[in-house]
Coordinates of C-alpha atoms and ligand atoms in Angstrom, one line a residue:
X1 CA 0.0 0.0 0.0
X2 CA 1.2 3.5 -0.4
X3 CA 1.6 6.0 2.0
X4 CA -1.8 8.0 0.4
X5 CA -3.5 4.7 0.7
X6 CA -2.2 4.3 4.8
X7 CA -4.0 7.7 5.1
X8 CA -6.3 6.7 8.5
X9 CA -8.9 9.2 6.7
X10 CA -9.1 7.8 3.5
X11 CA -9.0 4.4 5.0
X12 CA -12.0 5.6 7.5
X13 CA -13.7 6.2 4.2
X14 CA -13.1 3.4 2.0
X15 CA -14.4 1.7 4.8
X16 CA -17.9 3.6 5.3
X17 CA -17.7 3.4 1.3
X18 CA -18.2 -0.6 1.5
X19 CA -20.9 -0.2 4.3
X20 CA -22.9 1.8 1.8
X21 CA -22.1 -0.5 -1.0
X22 CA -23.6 -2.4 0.9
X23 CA -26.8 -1.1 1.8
X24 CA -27.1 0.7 -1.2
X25 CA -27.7 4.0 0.6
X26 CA -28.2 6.6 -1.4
X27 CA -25.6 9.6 -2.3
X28 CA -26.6 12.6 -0.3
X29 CA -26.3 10.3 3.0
X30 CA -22.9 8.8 1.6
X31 CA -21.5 12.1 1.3
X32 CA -22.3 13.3 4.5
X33 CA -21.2 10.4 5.9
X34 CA -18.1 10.0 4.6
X35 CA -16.8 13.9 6.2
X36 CA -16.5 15.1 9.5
X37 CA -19.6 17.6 10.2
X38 CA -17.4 20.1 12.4
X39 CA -13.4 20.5 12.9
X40 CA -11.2 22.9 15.2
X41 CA -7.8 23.5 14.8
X42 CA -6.0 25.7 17.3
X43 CA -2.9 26.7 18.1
X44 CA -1.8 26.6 22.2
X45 CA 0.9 29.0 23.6
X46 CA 2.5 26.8 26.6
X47 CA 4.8 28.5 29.6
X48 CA 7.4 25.7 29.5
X49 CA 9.5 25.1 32.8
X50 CA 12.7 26.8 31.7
X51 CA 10.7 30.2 31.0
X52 CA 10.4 30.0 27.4
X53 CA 7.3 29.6 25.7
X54 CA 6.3 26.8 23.4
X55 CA 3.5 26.4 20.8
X56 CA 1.7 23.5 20.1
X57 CA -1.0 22.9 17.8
X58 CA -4.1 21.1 18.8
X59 CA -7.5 19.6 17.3
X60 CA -10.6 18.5 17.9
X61 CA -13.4 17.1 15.3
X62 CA -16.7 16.6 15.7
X63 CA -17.7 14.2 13.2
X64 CA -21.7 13.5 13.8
X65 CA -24.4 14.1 16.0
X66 CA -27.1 12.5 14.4
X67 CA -27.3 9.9 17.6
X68 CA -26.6 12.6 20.2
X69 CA -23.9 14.8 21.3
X70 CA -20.3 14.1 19.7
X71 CA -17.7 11.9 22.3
X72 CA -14.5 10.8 21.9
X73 CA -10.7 10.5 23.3
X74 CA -7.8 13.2 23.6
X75 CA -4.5 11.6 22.1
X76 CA -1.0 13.5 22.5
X77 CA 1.6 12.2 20.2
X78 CA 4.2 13.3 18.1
X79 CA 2.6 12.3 15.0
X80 CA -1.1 13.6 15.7
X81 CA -2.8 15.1 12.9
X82 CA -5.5 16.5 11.4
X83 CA -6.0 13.6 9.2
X84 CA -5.9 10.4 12.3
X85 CA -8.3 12.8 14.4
X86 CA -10.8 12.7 12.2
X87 CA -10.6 9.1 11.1
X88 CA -10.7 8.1 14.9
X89 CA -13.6 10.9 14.8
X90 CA -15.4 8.3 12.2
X91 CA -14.5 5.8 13.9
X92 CA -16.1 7.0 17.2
X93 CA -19.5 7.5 14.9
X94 CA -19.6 3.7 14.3
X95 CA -18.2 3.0 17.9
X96 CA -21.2 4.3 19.6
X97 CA -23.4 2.9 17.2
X98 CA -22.2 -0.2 17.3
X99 CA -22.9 -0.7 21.1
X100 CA -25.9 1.1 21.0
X101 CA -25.2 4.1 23.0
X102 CA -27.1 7.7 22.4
X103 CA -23.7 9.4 21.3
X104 CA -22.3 10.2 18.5
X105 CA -18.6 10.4 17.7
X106 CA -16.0 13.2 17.7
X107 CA -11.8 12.9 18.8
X108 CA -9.4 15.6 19.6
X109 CA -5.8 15.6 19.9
X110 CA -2.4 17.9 20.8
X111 CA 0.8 17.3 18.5
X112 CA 3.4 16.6 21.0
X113 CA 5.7 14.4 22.9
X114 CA 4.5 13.8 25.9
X115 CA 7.7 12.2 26.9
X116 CA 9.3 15.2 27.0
X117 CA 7.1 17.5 28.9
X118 CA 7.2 17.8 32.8
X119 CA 4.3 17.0 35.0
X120 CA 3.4 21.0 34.8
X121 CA 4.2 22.1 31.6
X122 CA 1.7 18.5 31.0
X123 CA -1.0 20.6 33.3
X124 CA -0.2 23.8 31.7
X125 CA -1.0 22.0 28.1
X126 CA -4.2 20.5 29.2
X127 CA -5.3 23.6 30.7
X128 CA -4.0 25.3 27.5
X129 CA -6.4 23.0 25.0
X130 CA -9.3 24.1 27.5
X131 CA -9.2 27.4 26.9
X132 CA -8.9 27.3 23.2
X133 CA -11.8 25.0 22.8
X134 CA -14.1 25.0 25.7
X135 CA -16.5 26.7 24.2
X136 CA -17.6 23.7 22.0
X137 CA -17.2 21.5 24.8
X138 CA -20.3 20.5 27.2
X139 CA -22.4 17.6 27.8
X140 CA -24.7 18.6 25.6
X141 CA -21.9 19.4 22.8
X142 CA -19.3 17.2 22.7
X143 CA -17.4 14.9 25.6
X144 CA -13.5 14.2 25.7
X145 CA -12.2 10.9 27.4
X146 CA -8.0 10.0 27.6
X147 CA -7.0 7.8 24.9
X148 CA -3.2 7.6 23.5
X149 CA -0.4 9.1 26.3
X150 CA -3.6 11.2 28.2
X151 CA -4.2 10.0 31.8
X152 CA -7.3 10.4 34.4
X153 CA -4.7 13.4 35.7
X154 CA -4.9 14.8 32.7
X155 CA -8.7 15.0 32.3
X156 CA -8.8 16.4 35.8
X157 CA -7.1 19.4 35.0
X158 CA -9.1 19.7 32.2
X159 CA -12.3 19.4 33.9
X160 CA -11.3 21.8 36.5
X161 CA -10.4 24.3 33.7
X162 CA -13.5 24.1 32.4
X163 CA -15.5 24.7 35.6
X164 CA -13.0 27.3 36.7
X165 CA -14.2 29.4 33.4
X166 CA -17.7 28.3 33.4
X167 CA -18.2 29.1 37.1
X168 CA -20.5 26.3 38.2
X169 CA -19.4 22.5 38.4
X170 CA -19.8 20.0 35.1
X171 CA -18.2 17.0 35.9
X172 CA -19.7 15.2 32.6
X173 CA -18.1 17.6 30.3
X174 CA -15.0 15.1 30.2
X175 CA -14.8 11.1 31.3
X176 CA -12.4 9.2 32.5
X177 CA -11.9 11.1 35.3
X178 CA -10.1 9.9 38.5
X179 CA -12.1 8.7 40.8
X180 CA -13.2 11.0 44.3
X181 CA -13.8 14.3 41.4
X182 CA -16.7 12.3 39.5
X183 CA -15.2 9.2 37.8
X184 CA -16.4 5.9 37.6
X185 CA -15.5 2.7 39.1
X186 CA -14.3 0.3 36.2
X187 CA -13.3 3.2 33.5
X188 CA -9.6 2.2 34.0
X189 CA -9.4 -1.2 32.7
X190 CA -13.1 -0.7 30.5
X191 CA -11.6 -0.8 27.3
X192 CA -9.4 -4.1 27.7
X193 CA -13.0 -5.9 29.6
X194 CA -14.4 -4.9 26.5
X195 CA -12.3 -6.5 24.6
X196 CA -11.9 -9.6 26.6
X197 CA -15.8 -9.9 26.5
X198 CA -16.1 -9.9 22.6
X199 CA -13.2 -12.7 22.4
X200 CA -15.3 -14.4 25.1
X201 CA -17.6 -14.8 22.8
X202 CA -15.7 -15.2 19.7
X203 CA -14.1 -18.5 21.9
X204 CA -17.9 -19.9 21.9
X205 CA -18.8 -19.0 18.8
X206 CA -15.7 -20.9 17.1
X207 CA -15.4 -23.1 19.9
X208 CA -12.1 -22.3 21.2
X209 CA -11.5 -23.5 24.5
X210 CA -10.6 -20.9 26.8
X211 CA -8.3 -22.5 29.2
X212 CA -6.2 -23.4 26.6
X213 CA -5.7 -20.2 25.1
X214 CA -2.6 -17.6 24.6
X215 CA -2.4 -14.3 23.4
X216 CA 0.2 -11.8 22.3
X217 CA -0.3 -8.1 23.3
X218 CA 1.7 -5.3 20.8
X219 CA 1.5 -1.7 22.9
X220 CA 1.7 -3.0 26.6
X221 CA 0.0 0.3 28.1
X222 CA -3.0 0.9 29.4
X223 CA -5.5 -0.9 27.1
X224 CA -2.7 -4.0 26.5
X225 CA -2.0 -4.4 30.3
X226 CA -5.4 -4.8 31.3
X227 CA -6.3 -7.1 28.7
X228 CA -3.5 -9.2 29.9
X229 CA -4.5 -9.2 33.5
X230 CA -8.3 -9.5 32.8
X231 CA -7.9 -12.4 29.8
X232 CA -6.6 -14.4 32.5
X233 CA -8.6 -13.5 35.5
X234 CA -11.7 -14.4 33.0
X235 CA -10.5 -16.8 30.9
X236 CA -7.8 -18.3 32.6
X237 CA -5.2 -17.1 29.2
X238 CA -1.9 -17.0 28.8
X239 CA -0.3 -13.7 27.9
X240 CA 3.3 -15.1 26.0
X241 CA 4.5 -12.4 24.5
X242 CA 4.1 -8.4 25.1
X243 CA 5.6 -5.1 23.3
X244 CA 5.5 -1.4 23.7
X245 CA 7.4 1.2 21.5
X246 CA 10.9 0.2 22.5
X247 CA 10.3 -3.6 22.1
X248 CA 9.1 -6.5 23.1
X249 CA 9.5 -9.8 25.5
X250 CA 8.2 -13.4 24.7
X251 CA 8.3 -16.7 26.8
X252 CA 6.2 -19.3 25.6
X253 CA 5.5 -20.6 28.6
X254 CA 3.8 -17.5 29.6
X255 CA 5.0 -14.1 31.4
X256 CA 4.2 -13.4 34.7
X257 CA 2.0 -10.2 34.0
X258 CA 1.9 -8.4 37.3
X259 CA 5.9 -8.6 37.6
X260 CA 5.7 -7.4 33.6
X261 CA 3.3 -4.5 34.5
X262 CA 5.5 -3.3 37.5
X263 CA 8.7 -3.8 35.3
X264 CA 7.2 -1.4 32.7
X265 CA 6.1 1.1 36.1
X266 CA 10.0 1.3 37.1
X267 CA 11.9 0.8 33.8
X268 CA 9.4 2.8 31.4
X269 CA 9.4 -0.2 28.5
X270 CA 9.1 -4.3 28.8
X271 CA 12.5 -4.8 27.3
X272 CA 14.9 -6.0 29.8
X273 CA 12.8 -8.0 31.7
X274 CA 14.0 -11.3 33.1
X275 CA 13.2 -14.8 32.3
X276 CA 12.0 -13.8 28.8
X277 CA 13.6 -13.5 25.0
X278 CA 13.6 -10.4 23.2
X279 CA 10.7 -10.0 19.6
X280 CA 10.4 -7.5 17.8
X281 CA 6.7 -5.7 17.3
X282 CA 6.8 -7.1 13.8
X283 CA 7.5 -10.8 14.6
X284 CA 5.5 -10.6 17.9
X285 CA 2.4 -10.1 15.2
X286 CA 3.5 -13.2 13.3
X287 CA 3.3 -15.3 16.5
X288 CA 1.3 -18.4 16.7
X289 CA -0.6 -17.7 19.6
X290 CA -4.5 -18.0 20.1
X291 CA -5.4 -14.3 19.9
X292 CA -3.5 -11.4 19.1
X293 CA -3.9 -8.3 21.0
X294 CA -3.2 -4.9 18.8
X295 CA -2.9 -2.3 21.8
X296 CA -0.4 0.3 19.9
X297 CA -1.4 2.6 16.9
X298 CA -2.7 2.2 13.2
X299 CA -1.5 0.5 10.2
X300 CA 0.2 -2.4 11.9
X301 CA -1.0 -5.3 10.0
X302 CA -0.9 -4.3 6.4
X303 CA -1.5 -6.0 2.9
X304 CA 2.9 -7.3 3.2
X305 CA 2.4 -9.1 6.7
X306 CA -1.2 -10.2 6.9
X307 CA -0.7 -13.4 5.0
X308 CA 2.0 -14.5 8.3
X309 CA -0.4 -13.8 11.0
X310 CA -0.6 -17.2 12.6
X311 CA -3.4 -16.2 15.2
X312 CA -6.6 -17.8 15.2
X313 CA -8.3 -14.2 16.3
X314 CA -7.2 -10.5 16.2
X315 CA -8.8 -8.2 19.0
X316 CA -8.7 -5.0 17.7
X317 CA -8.1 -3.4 21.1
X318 CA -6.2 -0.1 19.0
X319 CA -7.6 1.8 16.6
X320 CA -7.2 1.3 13.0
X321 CA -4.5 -1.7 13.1
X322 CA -5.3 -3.6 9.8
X323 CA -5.5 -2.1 6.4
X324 CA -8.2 -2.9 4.2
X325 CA -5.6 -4.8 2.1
X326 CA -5.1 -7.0 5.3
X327 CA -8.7 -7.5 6.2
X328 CA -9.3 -9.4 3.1
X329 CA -6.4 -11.6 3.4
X330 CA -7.2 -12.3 6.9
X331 CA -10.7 -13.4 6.2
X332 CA -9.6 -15.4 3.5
X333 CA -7.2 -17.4 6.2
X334 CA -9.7 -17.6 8.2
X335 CA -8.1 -15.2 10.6
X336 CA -11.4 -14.3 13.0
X337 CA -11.1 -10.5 13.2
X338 CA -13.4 -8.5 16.2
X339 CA -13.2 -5.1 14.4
X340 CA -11.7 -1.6 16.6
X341 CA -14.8 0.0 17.3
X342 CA -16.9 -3.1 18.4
X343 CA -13.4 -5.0 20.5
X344 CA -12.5 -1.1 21.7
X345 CA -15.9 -0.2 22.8
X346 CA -15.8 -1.3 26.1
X347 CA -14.2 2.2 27.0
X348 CA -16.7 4.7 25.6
X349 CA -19.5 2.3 26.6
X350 CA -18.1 2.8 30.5
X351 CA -17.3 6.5 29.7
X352 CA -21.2 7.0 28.9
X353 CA -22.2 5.2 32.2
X354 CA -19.7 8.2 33.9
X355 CA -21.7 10.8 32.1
X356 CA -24.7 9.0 33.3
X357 CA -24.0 9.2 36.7
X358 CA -22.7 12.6 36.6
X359 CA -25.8 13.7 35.5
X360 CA -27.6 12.0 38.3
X361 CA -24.9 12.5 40.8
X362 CA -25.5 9.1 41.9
X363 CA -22.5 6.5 41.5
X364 CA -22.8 2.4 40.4
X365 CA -20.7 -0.1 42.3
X366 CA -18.2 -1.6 40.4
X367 CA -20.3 -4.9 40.0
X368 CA -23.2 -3.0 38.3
X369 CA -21.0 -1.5 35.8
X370 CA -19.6 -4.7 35.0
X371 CA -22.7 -6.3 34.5
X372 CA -23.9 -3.6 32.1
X373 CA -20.8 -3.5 30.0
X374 CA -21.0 -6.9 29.6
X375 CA -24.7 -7.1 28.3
X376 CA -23.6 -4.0 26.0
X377 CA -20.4 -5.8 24.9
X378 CA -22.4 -9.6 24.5
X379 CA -24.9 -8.3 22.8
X380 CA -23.3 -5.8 20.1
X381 CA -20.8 -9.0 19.2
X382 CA -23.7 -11.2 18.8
X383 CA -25.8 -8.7 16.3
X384 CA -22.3 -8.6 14.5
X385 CA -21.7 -12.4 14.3
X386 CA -24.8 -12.9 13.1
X387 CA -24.6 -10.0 9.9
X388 CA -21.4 -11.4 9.6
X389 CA -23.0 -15.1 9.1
X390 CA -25.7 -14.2 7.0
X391 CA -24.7 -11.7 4.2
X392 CA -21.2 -13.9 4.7
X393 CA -19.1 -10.8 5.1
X394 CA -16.4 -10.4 7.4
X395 CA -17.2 -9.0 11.1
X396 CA -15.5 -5.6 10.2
X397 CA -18.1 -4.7 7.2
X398 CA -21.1 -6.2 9.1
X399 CA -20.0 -4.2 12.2
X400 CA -20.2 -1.1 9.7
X401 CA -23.6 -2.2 8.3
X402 CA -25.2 -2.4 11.9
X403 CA -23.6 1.3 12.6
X404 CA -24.0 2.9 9.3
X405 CA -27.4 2.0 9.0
X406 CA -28.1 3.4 12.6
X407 CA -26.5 6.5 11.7
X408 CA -28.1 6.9 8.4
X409 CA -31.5 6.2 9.6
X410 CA -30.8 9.3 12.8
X411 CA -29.7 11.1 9.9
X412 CA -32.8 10.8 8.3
X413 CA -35.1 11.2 10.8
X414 CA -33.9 14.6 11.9
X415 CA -34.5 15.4 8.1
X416 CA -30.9 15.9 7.3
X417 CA -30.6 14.1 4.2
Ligands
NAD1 P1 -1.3 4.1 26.1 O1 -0.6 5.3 25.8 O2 -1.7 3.7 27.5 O3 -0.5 2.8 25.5 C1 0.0 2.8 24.3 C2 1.2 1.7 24.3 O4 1.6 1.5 23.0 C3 2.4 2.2 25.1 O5 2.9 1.1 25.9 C4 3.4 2.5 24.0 O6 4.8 2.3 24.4 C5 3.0 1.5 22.9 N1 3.5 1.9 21.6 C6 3.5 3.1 21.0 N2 4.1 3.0 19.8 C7 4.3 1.7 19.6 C8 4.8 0.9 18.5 N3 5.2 1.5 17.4 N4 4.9 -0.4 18.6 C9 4.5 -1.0 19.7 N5 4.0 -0.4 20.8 C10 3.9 1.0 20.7 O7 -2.6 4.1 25.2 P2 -4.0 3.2 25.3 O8 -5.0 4.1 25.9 O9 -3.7 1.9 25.8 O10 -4.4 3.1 23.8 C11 -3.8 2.1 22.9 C12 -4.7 1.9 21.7 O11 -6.1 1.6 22.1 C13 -4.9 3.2 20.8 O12 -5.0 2.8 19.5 C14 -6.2 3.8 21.3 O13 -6.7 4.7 20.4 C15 -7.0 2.6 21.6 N6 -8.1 2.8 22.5 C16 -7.8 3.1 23.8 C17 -8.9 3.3 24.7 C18 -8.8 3.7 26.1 O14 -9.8 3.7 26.8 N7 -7.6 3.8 26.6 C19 -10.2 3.2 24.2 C20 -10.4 2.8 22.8 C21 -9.3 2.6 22.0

């Protein structure tokens, strides 16, 4: 593929271009569809520690409402851009869809290095991205959650900007919070339960037995180590290999994942760590291990390494990790695929039970959220499997039917198209 072709964008829309294929909707709704409805760009002036003052440019698109007010993650990398925000932005559309939640999608973003910013020019930033676009912010607007290198400290700083210039308290105007200012029990490991829920049910539905299961996890941070703690706490897995953006460790006998997790806390990476070989994030892919977790960023299994992906399912737990090029392959080898936006859901889905109770000011227990993730989770894999069964199309494009006909039809019935 060329780099054009790796655009996440133009990917995002080849893939809504299938969906309507598909159902054969008609133009107008294609085309609005297929771009984002709303997009900021700003640019952020940040005090840095040393007295001099950096600028940093930052994002946020608001792709559609039609389902209800826009939602979606803040991520701070180097390589942020205009382009991944608003293909995560689509993404987010068919996310909420997909689970059946009344939200529609939107992303924002900062172009930095996290890495090299201390703890308050980090506060500084986020307060920073506030002010330059709070006013399109609100619960009844658009709702920002941490995603890539943004933490719960993060969205409280934000969340107290906001207040502080609104004057009156609105915890729901960002999720993910820490908990004790308004989060929710479970948001911190939501995305990986998620996850481990679809493959869950992926395991029945291909009858895969469970307890003798591995899995390899590329991007061990915070969606990868939590799908390695909770796919063995649920399904009794093995977690043999992991890898984050400095390498990555493998024993096939299986890695103890809580010294793993605590290795990563002191050392910063998963290289180094004892009674495991070194793999690199490329052959850590190839590995033939039960299920594959993609935890990292986009484009990682592409139309040149899908054919040696060994794995009898991928769980999409990143956004964006197979090109369409490798989606077809993979299908073809009967490489079971649970699709980003239905395996990553688990996160918004627990991020819109923190709005919910923000609204209410009355908090679930950690059981109850659980239990309703789960049914959300359960039963948007199901309505996929079974799209996927009958119209015999891979889980990806029926996942995309099931959203971009829900979107279409809110689209509609607001007399939009
Ligand atoms: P994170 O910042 O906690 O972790 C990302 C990890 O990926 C880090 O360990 C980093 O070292 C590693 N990484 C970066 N570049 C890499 C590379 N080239 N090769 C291998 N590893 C690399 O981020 P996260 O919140 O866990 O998000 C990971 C993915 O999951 C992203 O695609 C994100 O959009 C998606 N996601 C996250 C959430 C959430 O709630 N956190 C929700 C939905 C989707």
């Amino acid at each position: 593929m060329s780099n054009e072709q790796l655009n996440p964008f133009a990917i995002a829309q080849s893939q809504l271009d299938t969906a309507a294929d598909i159902l054969g909707l008609d133009d107008s709704t294609r085309q609005l569809l297929r771009e984002p409805m709303r997009e900021f760009v700003v640019t952020i002036p940040v005090k840095m520690d040393d007295g001099s003052t950096k600028v940093f440019k930052g994002y946020r698109v608001q792709y559609n409402n039609s389902r209800g007010p826009t939602k979606g993650g803040l991520r701070w990398h180097p390589d942020e851009n205009i382009d991944t925000v608003r293909a995560l932005a689509a993404w987010m559309t068919w996310k909420t869809a997909i689970v059946d939640i009344p939200l529609g999608g939107g992303k924002g973003g900062v172009t930095c290095n996290p890495k090299e910013l201390s703890e308050t020019e980090k506060e500084r930033l986020a307060r920073g991205y506030i002010r330059a676009v709070g006013k399109i912010l609100g619960v009844t607007q658009d709702v920002p959650a941490p995603d890539v290198y943004t933490t719960p400290q993060i969205m409280a700083w934000m969340m107290d900007e906001y207040e502080t210039l609104r004057g009156e308290a609105h915890p729901g105007v960002i999720t993910g919070k820490p908990i004790g200012i308004g989060g929710s029990q479970g948001r911190g490991d939501a995305t990986a339960r998620g996850g481990v829920y679809t493959v869950r049910e992926a395991f029945k539905a291909l009858n895969i037995d469970a307890s003798k299961a591995t899995c390899a996890i590329q991007g061990f941070g915070n969606a990868g180590q939590h799908a390695a703690k909770i796919s063995k706490e649920l399904l009794g897995m093995k977690t043999v290999a992991a890898s984050d953006s400095k390498g990555g460790v493998y024993n096939k006998n299986g890695l103890d994942v809580d010294a793993l997790v605590e290795h990563k806390l002191k050392t910063g990476s998963v290289v180094g760590f004892s009674g495991a070989d070194s793999i690199s994030n490329e052959d850590l892919l190839e590995l033939d291990t039960t299920v594959i977790f993609p935890a990292a960023l986009e484009n990682v299994i592409t139309g040149s390494n899908a054919k040696n992906i060994k794995a009898n399912i991928v769980c999409e737990l990143a956004n964006g990790p197979s090109t369409p090029d490798a989606d077809d392959i993979l299908y073809d080898n009967g490489v079971f695929v649970i699709p980003d936006f239905l395996a990553n859901a688990g996160g918004v889905t627990v991020s819109y039970f923190e709005q919910v109770q923000n609204t209410y000011n009355y908090y679930w227990t950690l059981e109850q959220i659980h239990e309703q993730l789960d049914r959300k989770m359960t039963h948007a894999f199901k309505g996929t499997y079974e799209v996927s069964k009958s119209k015999s199309i891979n889980m990806r494009k029926a996942a995309y039917v099931i959203s971009v006909d829900r979107v279409a039809k809110a689209c509609k019935l607001r007399g939009w198209v």
